[in-house]
Amino acid sequence: MSIFKVSCPLIPLLPDGEGYPPGFSLPKRQRNEDALNLPQLTKIFRDSLIYESKEDSKLDLCVLGVLSPYSLLSHVMVIELSENRFLPGPESFSDSEWEKLSKLSIHVINSLKHKKNNICCGFNWSPFSWGKLEERGGCQSITTKFHMMIWEWPIIHDDDFIQDIFHEIPPKHRHVFFDNSYNVPFARLLFKTIKNASVFDEKVENTSEFFERAEFTPRGLFLPIKSIYYPEIVKLKTISIKTEEIIAHLNHCIMFDSIESIYQLMKESEKRVLSDSELEILRKNPKIRELNECLDLCQNNEEKEIIQSIYPAILNRANEMNEEHEIWQKCFGFSLVLLESQQEKNLKSGLYIGLHAICGPGGCAEVLGCYLTRPEQRVADETIMINHNHEIWKIKHNLQRIDSLL
């Protein structure tokens, strides 16, 4: 599978057509600890608000601009901004709430389709990955608020596809794209789980051909889906829950610590700000089982393959002398993205799901094969910022127009 390069600066959201004001400074990027202060987090996020749904008074669905976008074109996120709801993933929403989130997401996507760019829709999930390395650059940056990211890439030119991956990809990124032995068994296990759960309707998909074209790679599972429509987004909740169940059992096999206790402690953020001592509980290294015990608890060969491949990295958590790409990402995570491509030859339309088992880079861009970097001048120059934000504000106008028709 192809790997391509994208370099994108940080782009703050400012009013349409306006440049940087005198003395402008970037807003502070929100991380794990910040996310536990829900009133403050939601207040800060409202500075990037472009649209707020009025459909349900109990569900505060919003569309925000993204400070660290994957593209110079549009990149927004759909998020629920109630200041008293802990919503780490799709599993946190009722079915009716998820349908409303999916509906808003497809309205955003449909507002982009006329431009004939590559359109992406997906999310990172790793709410229980706490620790020094995870908080510096983990998979899910905002652990208390699920956010569906929607962005577009222009046609990727041949010059942007990497030819010599060993020389052009730094060591700490290689495990994300090709240098790992855990994502192929994970992909096989997830594939069987999704297939057995009958997530995809035989009346809608040609399931025999659909599943025959599945791919299992070091980036994870690929399933061919030609276009992004509302039903595909609705299905992501079920797929996410099935993925989380796999991860939950892997965690049970590996460590004595309870994920439920971490969840309940984080859920306290609905009522109060956690104390420093409680944060240390979230950050502490788990107690690890011996390898033989881990393997005895496995339910299938795929779980055994995953654990055997990462067990040295699991033990490395106790040794801070190791590089981050040699250390297990505590409690795992995953990235899930739907891609509607305009260049099927080297960027195929479909569903991509990759396991995060190692600390360091990795997320929605990488699961699609994108080596994403920030340029030396990390903040966008004024022209780039104005052009990017103009595309973002167009989305607001399109959503308001849809509201007026309903």
Tab-separated table of C-alpha atoms in Angstrom, residues 77-211:
chain	number	residue	atom	x	y	z
A	77	MET	CA	-14.557	18.055	13.536
A	78	VAL	CA	-18.049	17.174	14.738
A	79	ILE	CA	-18.185	17.087	18.533
A	80	GLU	CA	-20.681	17.201	21.419
A	81	LEU	CA	-19.930	20.209	23.646
A	82	SER	CA	-22.055	19.752	26.771
A	83	GLU	CA	-19.859	20.655	29.725
A	84	ASN	CA	-21.131	17.784	31.881
A	85	ARG	CA	-20.953	14.760	29.558
A	86	PHE	CA	-17.999	12.366	29.382
A	87	LEU	CA	-18.139	10.951	25.837
A	88	PRO	CA	-14.866	9.166	25.010
A	89	GLY	CA	-16.095	7.265	21.953
A	90	PRO	CA	-19.032	6.203	19.763
A	91	GLU	CA	-20.067	3.714	22.458
A	92	SER	CA	-20.944	6.682	24.715
A	93	PHE	CA	-23.832	7.835	22.518
A	94	SER	CA	-27.314	6.337	22.432
A	95	ASP	CA	-28.367	5.010	19.030
A	96	SER	CA	-30.588	8.030	18.392
A	97	GLU	CA	-27.799	10.428	19.409
A	98	TRP	CA	-25.347	8.634	17.141
A	99	GLU	CA	-27.782	8.884	14.254
A	100	LYS	CA	-27.972	12.653	14.775
A	101	LEU	CA	-24.177	12.924	14.906
A	102	SER	CA	-23.983	10.835	11.720
A	103	LYS	CA	-26.559	13.056	10.028
A	104	LEU	CA	-24.592	16.211	10.829
A	105	SER	CA	-21.389	14.512	9.642
A	106	ILE	CA	-22.898	13.552	6.289
A	107	HIS	CA	-24.214	17.101	5.826
A	108	VAL	CA	-20.631	18.350	6.227
A	109	ILE	CA	-19.329	15.695	3.828
A	110	ASN	CA	-21.995	16.420	1.218
A	111	SER	CA	-21.041	20.096	1.309
A	112	LEU	CA	-17.541	19.077	0.136
A	113	LYS	CA	-18.318	16.469	-2.524
A	114	HIS	CA	-18.817	18.884	-5.409
A	115	LYS	CA	-15.121	19.825	-5.271
A	116	LYS	CA	-13.989	16.342	-6.416
A	117	ASN	CA	-11.247	15.995	-3.809
A	118	ASN	CA	-10.393	12.976	-1.653
A	119	ILE	CA	-12.786	13.094	1.326
A	120	CYS	CA	-12.014	11.477	4.678
A	121	CYS	CA	-14.177	10.907	7.738
A	122	GLY	CA	-12.957	9.179	10.884
A	123	PHE	CA	-11.632	9.270	14.415
A	124	ASN	CA	-8.972	8.140	16.858
A	125	TRP	CA	-9.859	6.150	19.981
A	126	SER	CA	-7.504	5.702	22.952
A	127	PRO	CA	-9.191	7.210	26.033
A	128	PHE	CA	-7.374	4.955	28.507
A	129	SER	CA	-3.848	5.552	27.160
A	130	TRP	CA	-2.361	7.681	29.928
A	131	GLY	CA	1.340	8.259	30.550
A	132	LYS	CA	4.173	10.637	29.744
A	133	LEU	CA	4.604	9.403	26.173
A	134	GLU	CA	0.903	9.019	25.409
A	135	GLU	CA	0.107	12.537	26.630
A	136	ARG	CA	2.898	14.015	24.551
A	137	GLY	CA	1.501	12.699	21.312
A	138	GLY	CA	-0.963	9.897	21.700
A	139	CYS	CA	-3.637	8.623	19.379
A	140	GLN	CA	-6.753	10.400	20.770
A	141	SER	CA	-5.773	13.897	21.846
A	142	ILE	CA	-9.088	14.763	23.549
A	143	THR	CA	-9.907	11.710	25.638
A	144	THR	CA	-13.176	12.939	27.174
A	145	LYS	CA	-14.897	14.120	24.004
A	146	PHE	CA	-15.271	11.929	20.942
A	147	HIS	CA	-14.743	13.976	17.788
A	148	MET	CA	-15.469	12.893	14.225
A	149	MET	CA	-12.878	14.448	11.939
A	150	ILE	CA	-13.794	15.333	8.360
A	151	TRP	CA	-11.237	16.623	5.896
A	152	GLU	CA	-10.316	16.670	2.240
A	153	TRP	CA	-7.059	16.187	0.407
A	154	PRO	CA	-6.429	17.350	-3.147
A	155	ILE	CA	-5.328	14.797	-5.715
A	156	ILE	CA	-2.024	13.398	-4.406
A	157	HIS	CA	0.617	13.804	-7.111
A	158	ASP	CA	3.127	11.089	-7.999
A	159	ASP	CA	5.984	13.166	-6.551
A	160	ASP	CA	4.302	13.050	-3.136
A	161	PHE	CA	4.297	9.247	-2.987
A	162	ILE	CA	7.374	7.929	-1.204
A	163	GLN	CA	9.569	5.653	-3.293
A	164	ASP	CA	12.313	4.705	-0.811
A	165	ILE	CA	10.425	4.159	2.428
A	166	PHE	CA	13.470	3.069	4.462
A	167	HIS	CA	15.345	6.291	3.735
A	168	GLU	CA	12.454	8.765	3.705
A	169	ILE	CA	10.504	7.487	6.734
A	170	PRO	CA	12.182	8.144	10.142
A	171	PRO	CA	12.590	5.102	12.445
A	172	LYS	CA	9.943	6.321	14.912
A	173	HIS	CA	7.340	6.393	12.111
A	174	ARG	CA	8.184	3.085	10.452
A	175	HIS	CA	6.154	0.873	12.787
A	176	VAL	CA	3.049	2.894	11.852
A	177	PHE	CA	3.352	2.127	8.149
A	178	PHE	CA	5.205	-1.144	7.593
A	179	ASP	CA	7.560	-2.233	10.388
A	180	ASN	CA	5.235	-4.091	12.762
A	181	SER	CA	3.869	-7.598	13.144
A	182	TYR	CA	0.749	-6.852	15.215
A	183	ASN	CA	-1.609	-5.177	12.741
A	184	VAL	CA	-1.962	-8.115	10.346
A	185	PRO	CA	-3.296	-10.506	13.038
A	186	PHE	CA	-5.384	-7.648	14.453
A	187	ALA	CA	-6.866	-7.052	10.987
A	188	ARG	CA	-7.679	-10.744	10.556
A	189	LEU	CA	-9.353	-10.888	13.972
A	190	LEU	CA	-11.362	-7.708	13.401
A	191	PHE	CA	-12.375	-8.908	9.934
A	192	LYS	CA	-13.807	-12.140	11.349
A	193	THR	CA	-15.551	-10.223	14.136
A	194	ILE	CA	-17.188	-7.752	11.746
A	195	LYS	CA	-18.187	-10.521	9.360
A	196	ASN	CA	-19.744	-12.641	12.111
A	197	ALA	CA	-21.620	-9.626	13.486
A	198	SER	CA	-23.341	-9.066	10.104
A	199	VAL	CA	-22.538	-5.352	10.195
A	200	PHE	CA	-22.901	-5.082	6.426
A	201	ASP	CA	-26.312	-5.777	4.916
A	202	GLU	CA	-26.322	-8.394	2.151
A	203	LYS	CA	-29.141	-6.489	0.434
A	204	VAL	CA	-26.939	-3.406	0.171
A	205	GLU	CA	-23.445	-4.815	-0.319
A	206	ASN	CA	-22.342	-7.719	-2.481
A	207	THR	CA	-20.890	-9.278	0.655
A	208	SER	CA	-18.993	-12.156	-0.980
A	209	GLU	CA	-17.072	-9.781	-3.260
A	210	PHE	CA	-16.887	-7.186	-0.489
A	211	PHE	CA	-15.172	-9.522	1.970
